PDB file of C-alpha atoms in Angstrom:
ATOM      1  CA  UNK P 216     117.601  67.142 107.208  1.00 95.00           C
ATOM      2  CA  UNK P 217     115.999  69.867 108.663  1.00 97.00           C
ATOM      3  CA  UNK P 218     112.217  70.102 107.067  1.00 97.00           C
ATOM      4  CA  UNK P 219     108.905  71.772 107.303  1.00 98.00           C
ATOM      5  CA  UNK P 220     105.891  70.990 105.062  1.00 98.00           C
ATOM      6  CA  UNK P 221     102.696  72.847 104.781  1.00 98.00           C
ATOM      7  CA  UNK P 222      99.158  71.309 103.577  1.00 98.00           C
ATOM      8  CA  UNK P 223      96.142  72.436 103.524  1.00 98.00           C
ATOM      9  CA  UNK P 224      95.122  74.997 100.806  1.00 97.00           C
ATOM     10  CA  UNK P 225      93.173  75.281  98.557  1.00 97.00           C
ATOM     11  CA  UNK P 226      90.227  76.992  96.454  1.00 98.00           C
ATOM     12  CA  UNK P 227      87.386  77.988  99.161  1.00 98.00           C
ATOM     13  CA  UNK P 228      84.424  80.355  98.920  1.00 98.00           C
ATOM     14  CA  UNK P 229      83.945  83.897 100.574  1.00 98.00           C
ATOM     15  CA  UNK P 230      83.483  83.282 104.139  1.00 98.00           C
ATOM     16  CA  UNK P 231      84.673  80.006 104.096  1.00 98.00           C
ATOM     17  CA  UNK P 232      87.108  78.224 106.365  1.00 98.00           C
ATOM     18  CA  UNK P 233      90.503  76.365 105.665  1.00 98.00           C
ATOM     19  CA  UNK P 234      93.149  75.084 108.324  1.00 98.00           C
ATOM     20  CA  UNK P 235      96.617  74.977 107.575  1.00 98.00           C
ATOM     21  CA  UNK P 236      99.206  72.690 108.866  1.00 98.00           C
ATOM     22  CA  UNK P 237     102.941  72.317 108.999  1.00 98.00           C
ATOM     23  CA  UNK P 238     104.561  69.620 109.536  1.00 98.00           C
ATOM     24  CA  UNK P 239     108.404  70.079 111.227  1.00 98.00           C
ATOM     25  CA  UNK P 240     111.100  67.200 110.985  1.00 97.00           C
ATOM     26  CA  UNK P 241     115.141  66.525 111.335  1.00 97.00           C
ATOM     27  CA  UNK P 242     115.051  68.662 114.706  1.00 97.00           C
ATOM     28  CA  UNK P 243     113.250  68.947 118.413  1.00 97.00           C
ATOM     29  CA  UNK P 244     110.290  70.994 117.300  1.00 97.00           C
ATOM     30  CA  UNK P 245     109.069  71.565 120.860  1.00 96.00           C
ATOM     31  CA  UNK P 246     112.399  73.720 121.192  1.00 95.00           C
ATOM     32  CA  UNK P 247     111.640  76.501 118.296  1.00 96.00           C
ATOM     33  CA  UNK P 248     108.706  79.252 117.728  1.00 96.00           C
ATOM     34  CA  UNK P 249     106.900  79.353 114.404  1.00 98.00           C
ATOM     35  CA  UNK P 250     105.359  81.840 112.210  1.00 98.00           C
ATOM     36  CA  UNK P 251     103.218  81.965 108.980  1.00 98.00           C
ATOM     37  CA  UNK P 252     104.192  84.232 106.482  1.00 98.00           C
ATOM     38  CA  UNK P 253     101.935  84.682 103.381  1.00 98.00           C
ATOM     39  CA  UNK P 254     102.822  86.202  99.550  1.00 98.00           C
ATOM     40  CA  UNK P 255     100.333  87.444  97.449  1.00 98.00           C
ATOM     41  CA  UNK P 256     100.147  87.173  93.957  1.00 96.00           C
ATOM     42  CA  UNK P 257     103.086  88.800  92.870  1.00 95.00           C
ATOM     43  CA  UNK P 258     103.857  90.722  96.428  1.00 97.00           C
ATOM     44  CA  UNK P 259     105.763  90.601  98.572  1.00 98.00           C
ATOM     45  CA  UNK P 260     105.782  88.919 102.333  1.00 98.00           C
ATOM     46  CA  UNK P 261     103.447  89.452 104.802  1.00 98.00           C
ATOM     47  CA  UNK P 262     103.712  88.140 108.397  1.00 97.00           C
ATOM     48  CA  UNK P 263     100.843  86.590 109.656  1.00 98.00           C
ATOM     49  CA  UNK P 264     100.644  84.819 112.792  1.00 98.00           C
ATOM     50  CA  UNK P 265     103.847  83.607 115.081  1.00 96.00           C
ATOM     51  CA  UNK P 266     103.552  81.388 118.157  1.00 96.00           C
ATOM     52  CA  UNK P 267     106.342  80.028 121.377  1.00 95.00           C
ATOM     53  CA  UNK P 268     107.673  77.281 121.984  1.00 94.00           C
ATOM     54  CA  UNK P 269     105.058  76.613 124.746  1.00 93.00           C
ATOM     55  CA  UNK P 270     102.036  78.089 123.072  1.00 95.00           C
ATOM     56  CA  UNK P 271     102.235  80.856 125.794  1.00 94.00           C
ATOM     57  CA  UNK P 272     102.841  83.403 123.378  1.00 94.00           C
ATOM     58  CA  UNK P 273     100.780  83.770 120.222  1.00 95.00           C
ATOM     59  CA  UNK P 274     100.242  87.230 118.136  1.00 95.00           C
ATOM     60  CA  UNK P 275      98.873  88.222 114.837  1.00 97.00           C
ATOM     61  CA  UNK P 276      98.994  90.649 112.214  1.00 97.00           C
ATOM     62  CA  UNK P 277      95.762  93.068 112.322  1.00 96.00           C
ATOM     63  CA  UNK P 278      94.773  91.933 109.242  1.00 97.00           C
ATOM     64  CA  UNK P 279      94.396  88.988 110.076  1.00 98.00           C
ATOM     65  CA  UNK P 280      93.391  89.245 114.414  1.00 98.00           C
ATOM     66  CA  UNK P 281      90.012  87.822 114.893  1.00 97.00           C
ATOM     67  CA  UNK P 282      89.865  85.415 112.087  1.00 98.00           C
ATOM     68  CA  UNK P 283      93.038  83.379 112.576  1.00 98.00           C
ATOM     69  CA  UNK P 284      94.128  81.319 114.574  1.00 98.00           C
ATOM     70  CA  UNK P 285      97.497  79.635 115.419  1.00 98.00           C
ATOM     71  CA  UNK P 286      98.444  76.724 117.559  1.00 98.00           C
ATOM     72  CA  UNK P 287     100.671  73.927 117.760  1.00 98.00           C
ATOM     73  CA  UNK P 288     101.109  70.357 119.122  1.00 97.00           C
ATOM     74  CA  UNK P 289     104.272  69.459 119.941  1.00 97.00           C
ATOM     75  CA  UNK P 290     103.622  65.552 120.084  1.00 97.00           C
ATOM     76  CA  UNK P 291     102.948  65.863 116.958  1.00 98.00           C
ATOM     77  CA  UNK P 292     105.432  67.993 115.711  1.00 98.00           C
ATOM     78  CA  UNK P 293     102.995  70.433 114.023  1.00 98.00           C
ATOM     79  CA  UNK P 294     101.821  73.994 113.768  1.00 98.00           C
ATOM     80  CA  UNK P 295      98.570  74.941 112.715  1.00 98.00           C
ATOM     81  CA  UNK P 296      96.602  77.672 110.715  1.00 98.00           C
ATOM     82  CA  UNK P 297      93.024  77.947 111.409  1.00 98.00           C
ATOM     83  CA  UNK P 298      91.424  80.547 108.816  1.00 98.00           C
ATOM     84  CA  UNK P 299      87.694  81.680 109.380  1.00 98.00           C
ATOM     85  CA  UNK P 300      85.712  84.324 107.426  1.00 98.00           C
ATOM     86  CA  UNK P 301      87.965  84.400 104.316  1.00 98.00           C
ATOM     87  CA  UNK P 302      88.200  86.970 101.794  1.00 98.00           C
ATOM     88  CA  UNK P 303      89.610  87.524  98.228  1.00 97.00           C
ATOM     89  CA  UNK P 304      92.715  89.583 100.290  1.00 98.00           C
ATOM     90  CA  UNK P 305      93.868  86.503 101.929  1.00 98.00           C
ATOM     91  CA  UNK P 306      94.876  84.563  98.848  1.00 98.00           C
ATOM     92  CA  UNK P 307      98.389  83.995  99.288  1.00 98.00           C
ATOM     93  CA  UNK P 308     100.435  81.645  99.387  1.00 98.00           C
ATOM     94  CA  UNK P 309     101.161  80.591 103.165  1.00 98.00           C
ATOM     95  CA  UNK P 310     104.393  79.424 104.249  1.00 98.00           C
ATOM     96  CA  UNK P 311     105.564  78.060 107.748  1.00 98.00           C
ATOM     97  CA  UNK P 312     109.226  79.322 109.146  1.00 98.00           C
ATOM     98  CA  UNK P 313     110.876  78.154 112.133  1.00 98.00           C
ATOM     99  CA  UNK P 314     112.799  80.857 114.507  1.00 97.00           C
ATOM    100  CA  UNK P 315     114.352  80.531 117.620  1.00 94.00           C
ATOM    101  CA  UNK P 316     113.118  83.066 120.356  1.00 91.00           C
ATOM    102  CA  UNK P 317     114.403  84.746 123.671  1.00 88.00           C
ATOM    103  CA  UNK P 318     112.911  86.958 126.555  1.00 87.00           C
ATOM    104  CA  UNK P 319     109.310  87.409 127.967  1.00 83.00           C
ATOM    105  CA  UNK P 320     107.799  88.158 126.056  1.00 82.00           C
ATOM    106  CA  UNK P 321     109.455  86.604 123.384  1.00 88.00           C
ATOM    107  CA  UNK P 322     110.895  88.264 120.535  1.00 90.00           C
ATOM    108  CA  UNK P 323     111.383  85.763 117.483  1.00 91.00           C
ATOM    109  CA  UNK P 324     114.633  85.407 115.520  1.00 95.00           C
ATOM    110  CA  UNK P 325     115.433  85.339 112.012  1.00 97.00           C
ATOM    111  CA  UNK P 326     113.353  82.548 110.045  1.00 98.00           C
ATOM    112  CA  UNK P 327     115.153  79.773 108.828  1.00 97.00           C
ATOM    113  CA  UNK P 328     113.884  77.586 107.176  1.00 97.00           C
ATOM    114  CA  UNK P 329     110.844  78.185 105.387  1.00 98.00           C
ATOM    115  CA  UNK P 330     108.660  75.533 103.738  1.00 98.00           C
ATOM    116  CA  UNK P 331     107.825  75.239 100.831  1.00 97.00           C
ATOM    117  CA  UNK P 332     104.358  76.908 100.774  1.00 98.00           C
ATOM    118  CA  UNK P 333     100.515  76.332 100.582  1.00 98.00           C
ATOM    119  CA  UNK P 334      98.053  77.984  98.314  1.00 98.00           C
ATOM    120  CA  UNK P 335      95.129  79.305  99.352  1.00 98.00           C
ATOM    121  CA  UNK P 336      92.777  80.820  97.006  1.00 98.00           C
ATOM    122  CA  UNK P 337      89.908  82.330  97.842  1.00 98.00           C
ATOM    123  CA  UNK P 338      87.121  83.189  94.884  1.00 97.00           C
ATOM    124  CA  UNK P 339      83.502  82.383  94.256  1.00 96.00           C
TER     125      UNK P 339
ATOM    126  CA  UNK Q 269     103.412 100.756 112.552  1.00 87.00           C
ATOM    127  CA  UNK Q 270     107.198 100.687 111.363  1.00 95.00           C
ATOM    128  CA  UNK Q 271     107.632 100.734 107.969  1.00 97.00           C
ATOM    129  CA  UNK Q 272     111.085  99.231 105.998  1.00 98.00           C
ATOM    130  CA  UNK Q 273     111.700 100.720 102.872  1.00 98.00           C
ATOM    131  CA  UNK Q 274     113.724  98.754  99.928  1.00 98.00           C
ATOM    132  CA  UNK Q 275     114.341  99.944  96.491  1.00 98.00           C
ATOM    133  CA  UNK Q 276     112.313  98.177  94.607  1.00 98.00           C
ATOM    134  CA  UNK Q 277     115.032  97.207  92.026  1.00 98.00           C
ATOM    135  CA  UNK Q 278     118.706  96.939  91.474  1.00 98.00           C
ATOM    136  CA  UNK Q 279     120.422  95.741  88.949  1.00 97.00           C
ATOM    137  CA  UNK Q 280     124.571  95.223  88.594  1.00 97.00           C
ATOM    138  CA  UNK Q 281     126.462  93.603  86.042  1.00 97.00           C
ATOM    139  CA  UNK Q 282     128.019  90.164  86.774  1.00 97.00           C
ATOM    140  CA  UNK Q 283     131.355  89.651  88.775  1.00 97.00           C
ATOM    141  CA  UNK Q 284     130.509  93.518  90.178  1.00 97.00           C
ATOM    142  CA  UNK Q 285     129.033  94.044  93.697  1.00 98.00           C
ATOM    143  CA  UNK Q 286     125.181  94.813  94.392  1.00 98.00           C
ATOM    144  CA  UNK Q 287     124.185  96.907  97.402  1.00 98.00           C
ATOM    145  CA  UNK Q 288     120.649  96.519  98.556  1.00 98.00           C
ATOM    146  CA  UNK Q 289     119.606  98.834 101.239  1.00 98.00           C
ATOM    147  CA  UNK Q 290     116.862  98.864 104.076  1.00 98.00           C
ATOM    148  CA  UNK Q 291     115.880 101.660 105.707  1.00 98.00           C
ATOM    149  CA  UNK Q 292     114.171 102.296 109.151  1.00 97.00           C
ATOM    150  CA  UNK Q 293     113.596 104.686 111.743  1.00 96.00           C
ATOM    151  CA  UNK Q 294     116.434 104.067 114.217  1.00 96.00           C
ATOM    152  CA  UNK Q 295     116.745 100.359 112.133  1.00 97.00           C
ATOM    153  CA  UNK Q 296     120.182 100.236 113.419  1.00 97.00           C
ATOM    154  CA  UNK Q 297     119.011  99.847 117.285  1.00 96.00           C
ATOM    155  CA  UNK Q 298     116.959  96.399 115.572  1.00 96.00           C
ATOM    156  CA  UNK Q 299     118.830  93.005 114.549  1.00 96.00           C
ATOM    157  CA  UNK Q 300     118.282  92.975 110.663  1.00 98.00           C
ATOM    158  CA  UNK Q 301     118.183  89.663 108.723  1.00 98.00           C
ATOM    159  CA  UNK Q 302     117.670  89.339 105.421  1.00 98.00           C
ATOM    160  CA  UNK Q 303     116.715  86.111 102.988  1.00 98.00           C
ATOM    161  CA  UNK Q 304     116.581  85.893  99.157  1.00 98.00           C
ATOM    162  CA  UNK Q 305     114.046  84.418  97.391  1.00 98.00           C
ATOM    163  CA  UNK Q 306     114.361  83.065  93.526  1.00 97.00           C
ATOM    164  CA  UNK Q 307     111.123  82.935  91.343  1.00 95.00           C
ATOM    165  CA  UNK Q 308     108.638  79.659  92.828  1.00 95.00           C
ATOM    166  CA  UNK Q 309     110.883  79.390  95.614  1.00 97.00           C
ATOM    167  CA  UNK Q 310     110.464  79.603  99.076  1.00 98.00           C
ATOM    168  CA  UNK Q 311     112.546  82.679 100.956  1.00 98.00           C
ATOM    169  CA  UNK Q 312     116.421  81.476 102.434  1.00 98.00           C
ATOM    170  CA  UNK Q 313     118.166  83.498 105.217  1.00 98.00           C
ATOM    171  CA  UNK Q 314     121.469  84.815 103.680  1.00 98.00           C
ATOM    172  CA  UNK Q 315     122.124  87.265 106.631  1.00 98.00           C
ATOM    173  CA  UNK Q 316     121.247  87.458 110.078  1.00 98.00           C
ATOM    174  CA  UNK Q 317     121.673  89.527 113.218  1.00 97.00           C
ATOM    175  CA  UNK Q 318     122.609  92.492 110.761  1.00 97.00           C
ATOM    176  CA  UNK Q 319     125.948  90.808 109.759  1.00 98.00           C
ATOM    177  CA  UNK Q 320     126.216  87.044 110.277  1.00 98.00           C
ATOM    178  CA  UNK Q 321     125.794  84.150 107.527  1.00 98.00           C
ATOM    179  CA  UNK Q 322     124.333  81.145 107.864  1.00 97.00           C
ATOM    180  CA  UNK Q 323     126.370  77.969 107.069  1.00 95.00           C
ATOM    181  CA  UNK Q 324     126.692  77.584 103.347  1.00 95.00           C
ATOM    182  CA  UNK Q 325     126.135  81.298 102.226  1.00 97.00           C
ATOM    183  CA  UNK Q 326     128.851  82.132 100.179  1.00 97.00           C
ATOM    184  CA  UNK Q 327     131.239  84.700 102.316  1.00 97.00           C
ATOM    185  CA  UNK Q 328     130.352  87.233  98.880  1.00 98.00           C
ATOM    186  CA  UNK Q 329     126.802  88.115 101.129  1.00 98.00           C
ATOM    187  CA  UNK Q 330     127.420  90.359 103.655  1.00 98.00           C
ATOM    188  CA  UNK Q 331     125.478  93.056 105.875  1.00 98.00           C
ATOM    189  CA  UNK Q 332     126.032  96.285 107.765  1.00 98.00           C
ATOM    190  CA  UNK Q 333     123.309  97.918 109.587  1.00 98.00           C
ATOM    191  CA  UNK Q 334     123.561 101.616 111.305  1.00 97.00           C
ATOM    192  CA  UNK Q 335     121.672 104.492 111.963  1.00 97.00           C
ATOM    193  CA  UNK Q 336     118.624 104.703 109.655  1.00 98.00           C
ATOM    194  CA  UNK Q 337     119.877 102.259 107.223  1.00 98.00           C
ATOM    195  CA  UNK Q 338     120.887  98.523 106.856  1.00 98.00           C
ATOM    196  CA  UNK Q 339     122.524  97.443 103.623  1.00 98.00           C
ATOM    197  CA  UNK Q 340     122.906  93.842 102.370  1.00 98.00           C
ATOM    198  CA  UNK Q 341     126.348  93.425 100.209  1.00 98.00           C
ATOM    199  CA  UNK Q 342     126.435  90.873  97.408  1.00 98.00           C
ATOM    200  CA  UNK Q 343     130.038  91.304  96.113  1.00 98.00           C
ATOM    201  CA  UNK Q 344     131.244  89.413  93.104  1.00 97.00           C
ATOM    202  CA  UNK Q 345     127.628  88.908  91.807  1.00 98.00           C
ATOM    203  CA  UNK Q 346     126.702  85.543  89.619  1.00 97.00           C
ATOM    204  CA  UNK Q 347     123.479  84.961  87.813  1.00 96.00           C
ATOM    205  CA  UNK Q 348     122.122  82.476  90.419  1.00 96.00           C
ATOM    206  CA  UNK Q 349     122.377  85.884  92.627  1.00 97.00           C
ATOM    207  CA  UNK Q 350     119.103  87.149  90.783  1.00 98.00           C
ATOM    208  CA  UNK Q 351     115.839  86.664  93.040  1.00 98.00           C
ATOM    209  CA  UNK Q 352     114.197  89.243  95.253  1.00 98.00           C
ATOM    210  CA  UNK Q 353     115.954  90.073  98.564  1.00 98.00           C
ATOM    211  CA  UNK Q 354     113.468  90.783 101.497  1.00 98.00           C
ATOM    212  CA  UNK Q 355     115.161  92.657 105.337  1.00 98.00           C
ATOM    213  CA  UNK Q 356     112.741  91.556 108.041  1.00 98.00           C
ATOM    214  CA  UNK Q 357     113.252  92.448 111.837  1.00 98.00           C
ATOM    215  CA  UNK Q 358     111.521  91.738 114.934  1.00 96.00           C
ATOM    216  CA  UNK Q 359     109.295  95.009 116.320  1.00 94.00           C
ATOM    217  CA  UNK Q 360     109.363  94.835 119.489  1.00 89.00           C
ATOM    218  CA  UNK Q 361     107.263  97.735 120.527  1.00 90.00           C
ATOM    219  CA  UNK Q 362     104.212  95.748 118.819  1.00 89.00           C
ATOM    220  CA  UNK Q 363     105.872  92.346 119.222  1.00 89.00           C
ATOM    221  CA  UNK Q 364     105.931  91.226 115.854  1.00 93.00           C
ATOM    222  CA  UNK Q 365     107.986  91.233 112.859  1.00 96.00           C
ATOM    223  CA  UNK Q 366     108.131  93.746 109.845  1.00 97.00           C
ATOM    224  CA  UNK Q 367     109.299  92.982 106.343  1.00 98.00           C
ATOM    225  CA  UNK Q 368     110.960  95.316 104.382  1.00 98.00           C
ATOM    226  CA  UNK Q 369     108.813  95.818 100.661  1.00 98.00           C
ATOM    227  CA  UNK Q 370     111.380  93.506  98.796  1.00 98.00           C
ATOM    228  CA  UNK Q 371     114.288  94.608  95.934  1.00 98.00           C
ATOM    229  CA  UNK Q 372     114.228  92.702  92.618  1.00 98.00           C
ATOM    230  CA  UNK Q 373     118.170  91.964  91.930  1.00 98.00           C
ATOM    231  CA  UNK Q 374     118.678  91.517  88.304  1.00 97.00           C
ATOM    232  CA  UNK Q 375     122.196  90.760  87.465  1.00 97.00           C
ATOM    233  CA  UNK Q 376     122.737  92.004  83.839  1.00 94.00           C
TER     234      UNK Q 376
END
């Protein structure tokens, strides 16, 4: 079965740091690009990061460029989330999707699937 | 930055057909895919590439995309239909991907 699973969240202070990982099994994981995607409090989706296959290609959403970061390690099957200088805005919660991708630079595919999330909450 | 615009609601009686649209500048030059997502669920992929279904989507979901607008079809609509319904396509002129506001499907 195909499968990702996020950890990580939590309830961290203003400023703060948290690192999010997902966690891909039932397929070759070195073969696919991933993304986080993050939901609000009763909103709707948000892209946040996406990164290749290779790790040649990573972007961000402005909200979020400078504070982020995204990697992966394909030994280990895993994508990460590295979130610095938090604010209240970025409580969501963060889910990991697979896509496929194609061309230079890439250009990712629909998402499927999606895990089933990670809360982060950020609050004094 | 490009902006998708859903309705923000729809609402159709059961066994009648929903039509949830997503509009773009030029959308239908972009591959559209759009996933459904019930309350404290993750989001699933119902259509992709503007038209296609994944395996096990019922054949009742359906999509069209042209012009300015891209339309998801639920036809025959069941109570498990209900959820929000997101479009989402890939930007390429700022290489990343936009999501469209979301529609709240109530099925009546």
């Amino acid at each position: 079965e195909v499968q990702l699973v996020e950890s990580g969240g939590g309830l961290v202070k203003p400023g703060g740091s948290l690192r999010l990982s997902c966690v891909g099994s039932g397929f070759t994981f070195s073969s696919y690009s991933f993304n986080w995607v993050r939901q609000a409090p009763g909103k709707g989706l948000e892209w946040v990061s996406s990164i290749s296959s290779s790790s040649r290609y990573k972007y961000y959403a402005d909200s979020v460029k400078g504070r982020f970061t995204i990697s992966r390690d394909n030994a280990k099957n895993s994508v990460y989330l590295q979130m610095d200088s938090l604010t209240a805005e970025d409580t969501s919660i963060y889910y990991c999707a697979r896509s496929r991708q194609e061309g230079i630079p890439v250009t990712m595919r629909w998402f499927d699937p999606w895990g089933q999330g990670t809360r982060v909450t950020v609050s004094s | 930055s490009y902006v998708l615009t859903q309705p923000p609601s729809v609402s159709v009686a059961p066994g009648q057909t929903a039509r949830i649209t997503c509009g773009g500048d030029s959308i239908g030059t972009y591959s559209v895919h759009w996933y459904h997502q019930r309350p404290g669920q993750a989001p699933v992929v119902v259509v992709y590439d503007d038209s296609d279904r994944p395996s096990g989507i019922p054949e009742r979901f359906s999509g069209s995309n042209s012009g300015h607008t891209a339309t998801l079809t639920i036809s025959s609509v069941e109570a498990g239909d209900e959820g929000d319904y997101y479009c989402h396509i890939w930007y390429s002129r700022r290489d990343h991907p936009v999501f469209g506001g979301g529609t709240s499907l109530t099925v009546l």
